[in-house]
Amino acid sequence: MITKKQLEIYMENRKTDSTQTLAAAKAGFSERTARTIDRNEHGLQNDTPRCWQTRKDPFAEVWDTEIEPLLTQGVYEATFVLELLQQKHPGEYPNSTLRTLQRKIKRWRALFGKDKEVMFRQVHEPGKLGISDFTHPKNIKVTINGEPLEHIFYHFRLPYSGFNYMQVFMGSGESYTALAQGLQEALYCLGGVPETHRTDSLSASFKNLNMNAKEDLTERYKAFIEHYNMQATRINPGEGHENGAIESSHRHIKNRIDQSLIVRGSSDFASFEEYREFIREITKQHNRPFAKLIEAERASLRPLPATKAADYTEIVAVVSCTSTIDIRRVTYSVPSRLIGERLHVRLYNDKLECYLGRAHVITLLRAPKPARGKRDHKIDYRHIIESLVKKPGAFRGSRLRNAILPNENYQRIWEHVSHTMNITDACKFIVGALHLAANHNCETDLAFAIIELIESKKPLQLSALQNRFNKNKPRLAIVNVSQHPLDTYNHLIPNHCGVQQ
């Protein structure tokens, strides 16, 4: 079949003395069709749209009485509707009719359904808006030294230029400290401040807080924004599409991270900081196509303040007689010299900075938030080992016994010695091993050496291990003494003493 337009092109070319072959080529059909046209035996394709059905509608009998009432009530899922029909009319509506039902429902919704929500694309001006949001890694599985890492991404974006900053934080929950720390680092990386800062409703950051704590965080966030001379705005609760300028970018960057991990050949990192640096490099690569726009927008940004804002929560904690402090349902150990002191603890998302007055005394890695109603312990045996080695028997009944052991290897060693030695010797051995590991920085090698002795069923002797790993064992110096001639002392004897020389 040929169209009417093709026939017109062919006839026009035939009037200009074109050959049958050339006219057919210009019209877009074969020479054989041209011969058919010249014999007046051609047929034309019907240009009128078909308005009749070519096959029987399988849902004609139940559409008005059963299907359309469901659609009117808001039941649009074709699979569910088909299942209802199969239950009421066994054997009449096979699964092969699903695609037909889907097309009919789609057409009905377009003709008679409710109005759909319209998206209004925004025109962004340079230097006007910066957006912060948290996003979960979902399918991105990362390990630190073989241990799975539970983490979350903080994401900052300028909609005008496409500038992105992403930082990774431990844990799966959103918090004010992560927001403040990530936003502050993003602004200093950018080198300027936008006029407005937009977030979601921040409900996740305020979760499980009482009213006083929520008001405190609200005031601190307000002070933080005022410090950078920004105006704070929020989207409506549950309306994530209002943050569409950053939501779509979440997906692009996470896809880049996923692909980069595949190219890297491993998703295991030696440390959390190494993984954090990996994410920084990914974000820099993502920003390269927008380099010119980013530089142009920097000229419209407000200048950074002279100093940074406080991006931490400060807590006062008293060091107990067990050389520990309690922070957010987690017990942390500190050096025993601080027992009885009041520490000002700056609580960051991933660390604790402890101060005695203005003097910084120690930095502790922050433990993940324990489950509701639970407590956790993060004990460094180095802080208490000098006291424990004086009374090793206290190890057995200590409430912190399992937390004192640094890893599974030492837990395995304790299980073995507690069953093969009397309890006094077992406590002396495990405490002595920890003391040796702390003083000579051989925690891993010492554990492997002890486990090797256990597996080979050799006796465990602490003194032998001390001789092997004691790096400060004194050595006797070899001194070569040469005796000088004794007659050299004769010149000290005066002649008037009557002594013959």
XYZ file of C-alpha atoms in Angstrom:
501
model
C 0.000 0.000 0.000
C 1.209 3.505 -0.845
C 0.021 6.837 0.456
C -1.717 9.558 -1.405
C 1.304 11.822 -1.007
C 3.614 9.232 -2.589
C 1.253 8.973 -5.555
C 1.299 12.760 -5.993
C 5.109 12.851 -5.961
C 5.277 10.067 -8.534
C 2.757 11.694 -10.887
C 4.456 15.089 -10.674
C 7.799 13.554 -11.618
C 6.208 11.625 -14.502
C 4.821 14.917 -15.872
C 8.361 16.340 -16.055
C 9.417 13.510 -18.373
C 11.204 11.610 -15.609
C 11.664 7.933 -16.265
C 9.508 5.425 -14.500
C 12.497 4.217 -12.447
C 13.551 7.730 -11.337
C 10.029 8.853 -10.468
C 9.466 5.695 -8.384
C 12.728 6.261 -6.498
C 11.741 9.858 -5.666
C 8.329 8.711 -4.436
C 9.829 6.034 -2.234
C 8.536 2.800 -3.748
C 9.674 0.146 -6.210
C 9.660 0.190 -10.017
C 7.201 -2.691 -9.966
C 4.738 -0.514 -8.027
C 5.295 2.226 -10.618
C 4.266 -0.134 -13.395
C 1.151 -1.020 -11.416
C 0.298 2.689 -11.097
C 0.773 3.279 -14.786
C -1.716 0.430 -15.432
C -4.208 2.069 -13.021
C -4.099 -0.984 -10.797
C -2.588 0.723 -7.749
C -4.155 0.885 -4.275
C -3.855 3.708 -1.742
C -3.320 3.396 2.005
C -6.367 4.581 3.918
C -5.431 7.900 5.604
C -8.585 7.914 7.723
C -7.881 6.708 11.288
C -9.414 3.329 12.059
C -12.344 3.705 14.446
C -13.484 0.112 14.761
C -12.183 -2.856 16.725
C -10.316 -5.630 14.972
C -10.954 -8.174 17.734
C -13.456 -8.740 20.497
C -12.972 -6.812 23.751
C -12.552 -9.503 26.459
C -13.772 -7.105 29.182
C -16.808 -5.672 27.384
C -19.336 -7.586 29.490
C -17.893 -6.578 32.872
C -16.434 -3.148 32.148
C -19.457 -1.034 33.041
C -20.760 -3.204 35.872
C -17.585 -4.346 37.648
C -14.419 -2.638 36.446
C -15.484 0.990 36.079
C -16.963 1.168 39.630
C -13.575 0.031 40.956
C -11.790 2.704 38.916
C -14.165 5.346 40.212
C -13.247 4.352 43.785
C -9.535 4.674 43.003
C -8.580 1.028 42.410
C -6.198 1.406 39.451
C -3.867 -1.584 39.775
C -4.599 -3.791 36.747
C -3.084 -6.910 38.309
C -5.356 -6.588 41.352
C -8.451 -5.936 39.220
C -7.693 -8.989 37.075
C -7.339 -11.156 40.187
C -10.778 -10.014 41.359
C -12.276 -10.914 37.986
C -10.614 -14.334 38.020
C -12.091 -15.035 41.459
C -15.622 -14.042 40.380
C -15.448 -15.598 36.908
C -13.178 -18.667 37.051
C -11.588 -19.575 33.722
C -12.946 -16.574 31.788
C -10.066 -14.081 32.162
C -6.617 -15.669 31.700
C -3.378 -13.887 32.598
C -2.782 -13.201 28.896
C -5.482 -10.484 29.040
C -3.508 -8.400 31.583
C -1.856 -6.152 28.989
C -5.257 -5.377 27.412
C -6.671 -4.454 30.809
C -3.679 -2.229 31.551
C -4.185 -0.293 28.303
C -7.902 0.134 28.949
C -7.335 1.379 32.524
C -4.624 3.783 31.344
C -6.975 5.215 28.705
C -9.861 5.500 31.209
C -7.662 7.408 33.663
C -6.577 9.805 30.910
C -10.208 10.488 29.923
C -12.052 10.358 33.246
C -9.490 10.078 36.035
C -8.407 12.683 38.548
C -6.112 15.530 37.601
C -2.455 14.706 38.133
C -0.018 16.886 39.991
C 1.828 19.352 37.781
C 5.526 20.017 38.347
C 6.729 23.582 37.832
C 10.364 23.769 36.847
C 12.114 26.636 38.597
C 14.466 29.281 37.256
C 17.459 29.450 39.620
C 19.564 32.552 40.043
C 23.296 32.432 40.870
C 24.196 32.701 44.531
C 20.598 32.537 45.737
C 20.009 28.975 46.953
C 21.909 26.097 48.537
C 20.183 22.825 49.492
C 21.146 20.278 52.165
C 19.792 16.749 52.401
C 20.718 13.306 53.708
C 20.554 10.169 51.588
C 21.127 6.516 52.414
C 23.589 4.404 50.379
C 21.015 1.609 49.824
C 22.826 -0.770 47.423
C 26.332 0.589 48.159
C 27.944 -2.012 50.429
C 31.257 -0.917 51.970
C 33.492 -2.609 54.536
C 36.307 -1.287 56.739
C 38.949 -3.978 57.218
C 36.326 -6.555 56.360
C 33.683 -5.211 58.766
C 30.418 -3.877 57.210
C 30.100 -0.101 57.502
C 26.731 1.410 58.334
C 26.799 4.966 57.029
C 24.818 7.845 55.577
C 25.642 10.597 53.066
C 25.248 14.327 53.677
C 24.712 16.141 50.366
C 24.889 19.898 49.602
C 24.079 21.343 46.187
C 23.769 24.680 44.407
C 20.912 24.300 41.879
C 22.140 27.079 39.573
C 25.662 25.835 38.850
C 25.308 22.180 39.888
C 28.039 22.367 42.556
C 27.918 19.255 44.776
C 29.531 18.426 48.084
C 29.059 15.021 49.701
C 30.390 13.777 53.016
C 29.979 10.368 54.612
C 29.070 9.883 58.277
C 28.930 6.736 60.372
C 25.549 5.388 61.416
C 22.240 5.454 59.624
C 20.549 8.338 61.430
C 20.403 12.018 60.609
C 21.634 14.424 63.284
C 22.141 18.124 63.814
C 25.896 17.705 64.295
C 26.203 15.899 60.937
C 24.167 18.646 59.254
C 26.204 21.455 60.825
C 29.555 19.767 60.205
C 28.717 18.820 56.616
C 27.250 22.228 55.745
C 30.204 24.093 57.222
C 32.716 21.972 55.305
C 30.675 22.421 52.112
C 30.664 26.226 52.443
C 34.423 26.377 53.024
C 35.005 24.014 50.093
C 32.816 26.274 47.962
C 34.497 29.444 49.200
C 31.295 31.418 49.713
C 27.796 31.488 51.165
C 24.470 31.426 49.261
C 21.661 33.753 50.228
C 19.229 30.988 51.266
C 19.724 27.529 52.758
C 16.973 24.946 52.251
C 16.505 21.663 54.098
C 13.716 19.160 54.574
C 11.596 19.342 57.725
C 14.585 18.040 59.799
C 12.191 15.666 61.572
C 14.779 12.851 61.498
C 17.351 15.055 63.285
C 14.870 15.794 66.089
C 13.623 12.223 66.439
C 13.434 10.793 69.986
C 14.248 14.163 71.574
C 12.185 15.770 74.305
C 10.726 19.241 73.888
C 13.630 21.033 75.622
C 16.202 19.267 73.447
C 14.241 20.100 70.291
C 14.043 23.773 71.254
C 17.763 23.788 72.028
C 18.647 22.324 68.608
C 16.283 24.784 66.923
C 18.040 27.718 68.568
C 21.472 26.320 67.739
C 20.532 25.804 64.088
C 19.163 29.350 63.972
C 22.412 30.701 65.443
C 24.427 28.639 62.977
C 22.506 30.040 59.987
C 22.780 33.609 61.313
C 26.538 33.164 61.748
C 26.807 32.554 57.986
C 24.291 35.311 57.180
C 21.901 32.920 55.403
C 18.133 32.698 55.387
C 16.781 29.279 56.455
C 13.863 27.693 54.589
C 12.283 24.243 54.733
C 10.149 22.173 52.408
C 6.732 20.980 53.512
C 6.731 17.697 55.474
C 6.373 14.689 53.209
C 6.805 16.728 50.019
C 10.198 15.443 48.887
C 9.588 16.603 45.305
C 10.044 20.193 46.537
C 13.714 19.277 46.899
C 13.851 17.917 43.358
C 16.958 19.975 42.582
C 18.960 17.726 44.907
C 16.944 14.491 44.913
C 17.834 13.684 41.303
C 21.485 14.490 41.987
C 21.453 11.901 44.817
C 20.876 9.190 42.264
C 23.567 10.378 39.839
C 26.322 10.620 42.461
C 25.430 7.301 44.085
C 25.515 5.640 40.665
C 28.974 7.152 40.144
C 30.097 5.819 43.548
C 28.766 2.363 42.708
C 30.523 2.337 39.318
C 33.771 3.651 40.848
C 33.764 0.840 43.407
C 33.437 -1.675 40.573
C 36.388 -0.101 38.726
C 38.373 0.003 41.990
C 37.909 -3.732 42.267
C 37.098 -3.733 45.966
C 34.664 -2.094 48.334
C 36.903 -2.706 51.357
C 38.887 0.198 52.823
C 41.700 0.256 55.340
C 40.066 3.032 57.389
C 36.966 5.180 57.527
C 39.040 8.236 56.604
C 40.237 6.472 53.433
C 36.613 5.863 52.434
C 35.721 9.477 53.249
C 38.552 10.691 50.991
C 37.298 8.337 48.252
C 33.872 10.012 48.413
C 35.489 13.472 48.234
C 37.311 12.533 45.037
C 34.121 11.125 43.508
C 32.336 14.409 44.228
C 35.172 16.446 42.678
C 34.944 14.364 39.512
C 31.178 14.879 39.431
C 31.692 18.679 39.621
C 34.172 18.926 36.730
C 31.585 19.300 33.908
C 30.111 22.281 35.795
C 33.431 24.010 36.489
C 32.666 27.173 34.461
C 29.197 27.604 35.959
C 30.570 27.022 39.479
C 33.244 29.699 39.006
C 30.608 32.085 37.663
C 28.343 31.471 40.654
C 31.177 31.943 43.153
C 31.275 35.602 42.134
C 27.662 35.964 43.341
C 28.151 34.288 46.726
C 28.442 36.120 50.008
C 31.848 36.042 51.743
C 32.611 33.538 54.467
C 32.711 34.822 58.068
C 36.044 35.311 59.798
C 35.595 32.261 62.034
C 33.774 28.956 61.840
C 30.588 28.289 63.775
C 30.271 25.622 66.453
C 29.281 22.437 64.652
C 29.188 20.230 67.745
C 27.136 19.625 70.879
C 28.896 20.332 74.175
C 28.253 18.093 77.178
C 29.771 18.228 80.673
C 30.748 14.783 81.964
C 32.364 13.776 85.266
C 34.947 10.997 85.072
C 33.820 8.230 87.447
C 35.989 6.080 89.680
C 35.946 3.433 86.927
C 37.769 5.906 84.653
C 34.723 6.235 82.381
C 32.239 8.862 81.204
C 28.641 8.297 80.056
C 27.625 10.036 76.817
C 24.259 9.361 75.144
C 23.865 5.847 76.621
C 27.431 4.868 75.726
C 30.183 4.402 78.334
C 33.616 5.589 77.173
C 36.914 5.036 78.949
C 39.424 7.864 79.478
C 42.928 7.915 81.006
C 42.737 7.142 84.715
C 44.589 10.347 85.641
C 41.332 12.180 84.837
C 39.246 10.381 87.501
C 37.106 12.887 89.366
C 37.573 15.676 86.811
C 34.774 17.505 84.960
C 35.354 17.257 81.223
C 33.762 19.457 78.589
C 32.997 17.030 75.777
C 32.441 18.356 72.258
C 30.171 15.813 70.643
C 30.698 15.565 66.883
C 28.981 13.084 64.626
C 31.984 10.736 64.529
C 34.200 11.720 67.452
C 34.356 13.167 70.974
C 36.782 15.978 71.768
C 37.399 16.108 75.535
C 38.678 19.253 77.262
C 39.747 19.937 80.829
C 39.118 23.643 81.025
C 40.691 24.946 77.835
C 43.222 22.127 77.553
C 42.466 19.329 75.101
C 43.071 15.991 76.815
C 41.848 13.254 74.457
C 39.912 12.493 71.261
C 37.630 9.450 71.261
C 35.937 7.752 68.327
C 32.181 7.968 68.757
C 30.328 4.670 69.012
C 27.145 4.069 66.979
C 23.950 4.988 68.766
C 22.632 1.922 70.632
C 19.102 0.646 70.175
C 16.368 2.177 72.289
C 16.542 0.932 75.864
C 20.058 -0.476 75.384
C 23.492 0.690 76.538
C 26.868 0.203 74.929
C 30.501 0.382 76.035
C 33.585 1.602 74.231
C 36.545 0.784 76.454
C 40.220 1.199 75.601
C 42.151 -1.181 77.828
C 45.208 1.094 77.600
C 43.425 3.637 79.797
C 43.024 1.265 82.754
C 45.624 -1.470 82.298
C 48.146 -0.025 84.793
C 45.549 -0.267 87.559
C 44.256 -3.642 86.391
C 47.699 -5.233 86.322
C 48.042 -4.456 90.061
C 44.862 -6.426 90.819
C 44.317 -8.873 87.936
C 41.714 -10.837 89.872
C 39.290 -7.926 89.394
C 39.089 -8.764 85.688
C 36.935 -11.858 86.214
C 33.970 -10.111 87.816
C 34.280 -6.719 86.138
C 31.113 -5.353 84.550
C 33.308 -4.105 81.709
C 35.120 -7.426 81.218
C 33.904 -8.121 77.682
C 34.389 -4.479 76.664
C 37.969 -4.451 77.984
C 38.975 -7.220 75.566
C 39.860 -5.355 72.351
C 38.634 -7.857 69.746
C 37.416 -11.387 69.052
C 40.931 -12.844 69.197
C 41.369 -11.773 72.797
C 37.868 -12.975 73.653
C 38.846 -16.351 72.235
C 42.038 -16.335 74.305
C 40.073 -15.545 77.471
C 37.592 -18.343 76.762
C 40.482 -20.774 76.410
C 42.486 -19.791 79.498
C 39.364 -19.515 81.685
C 38.607 -23.179 80.916
C 42.143 -24.594 80.982
C 43.689 -22.690 83.922
C 42.554 -21.980 87.435
C 40.788 -18.631 87.542
C 43.652 -16.801 89.294
C 46.212 -17.855 86.684
C 43.758 -17.154 83.864
C 43.210 -13.575 85.063
C 46.946 -13.030 85.498
C 47.625 -14.327 81.994
C 44.990 -12.259 80.135
C 45.785 -9.085 82.088
C 49.511 -9.639 81.594
C 48.956 -10.114 77.859
C 46.989 -6.865 77.638
C 49.688 -5.068 79.639
C 52.326 -6.396 77.269
C 50.276 -5.335 74.229
C 49.738 -1.839 75.632
C 53.360 -1.198 76.596
C 54.955 -2.589 73.456
C 52.305 -1.869 70.800
C 52.018 -5.490 69.726
C 48.307 -6.160 70.160
C 47.723 -7.943 66.838
C 51.007 -9.883 66.676
C 50.684 -10.961 70.298
C 47.148 -12.281 69.766
C 48.238 -14.285 66.714
C 51.196 -15.714 68.643
C 48.992 -16.845 71.546
C 46.355 -18.356 69.244
C 49.108 -20.218 67.387
C 50.272 -21.713 70.706
C 46.694 -22.671 71.563
C 46.101 -24.364 68.199
C 49.402 -26.254 68.433
C 48.509 -27.262 72.024
C 51.682 -25.804 73.455
C 51.830 -24.413 77.013
C 51.051 -20.735 77.503
C 53.811 -19.000 79.429
C 53.506 -15.268 79.939
C 57.219 -14.924 80.694
C 58.136 -16.454 77.318
C 55.822 -14.034 75.547
C 57.317 -11.125 77.477
C 60.824 -12.133 76.429
C 59.646 -12.406 72.811
C 57.775 -9.101 72.561
C 59.595 -6.931 75.101
C 61.160 -4.395 72.773
C 62.666 -2.417 75.675
C 64.530 -5.351 77.207
C 67.893 -3.953 78.438
C 70.988 -5.267 76.798
C 74.432 -5.460 78.430
C 76.923 -3.285 76.617
C 80.196 -4.904 75.550
C 83.059 -2.843 76.966
C 86.662 -3.461 75.881
C 89.064 -2.365 78.629
C 92.765 -1.822 77.854
C 95.135 -1.504 80.831
C 97.559 1.424 80.619
C 101.185 1.136 81.941
C 101.279 1.679 85.696
C 104.706 3.375 85.645
C 103.086 6.432 84.130
C 101.969 7.355 87.674
C 105.654 7.838 88.788
C 105.756 11.418 87.549
C 103.217 12.319 90.234
C 105.757 11.471 93.012
C 107.933 14.534 93.877
C 111.714 14.090 94.047
C 112.006 15.599 97.539
C 110.119 12.689 99.020
C 113.286 10.620 98.746
C 111.791 8.045 96.494
C 114.054 6.639 93.875
C 112.735 6.759 90.425
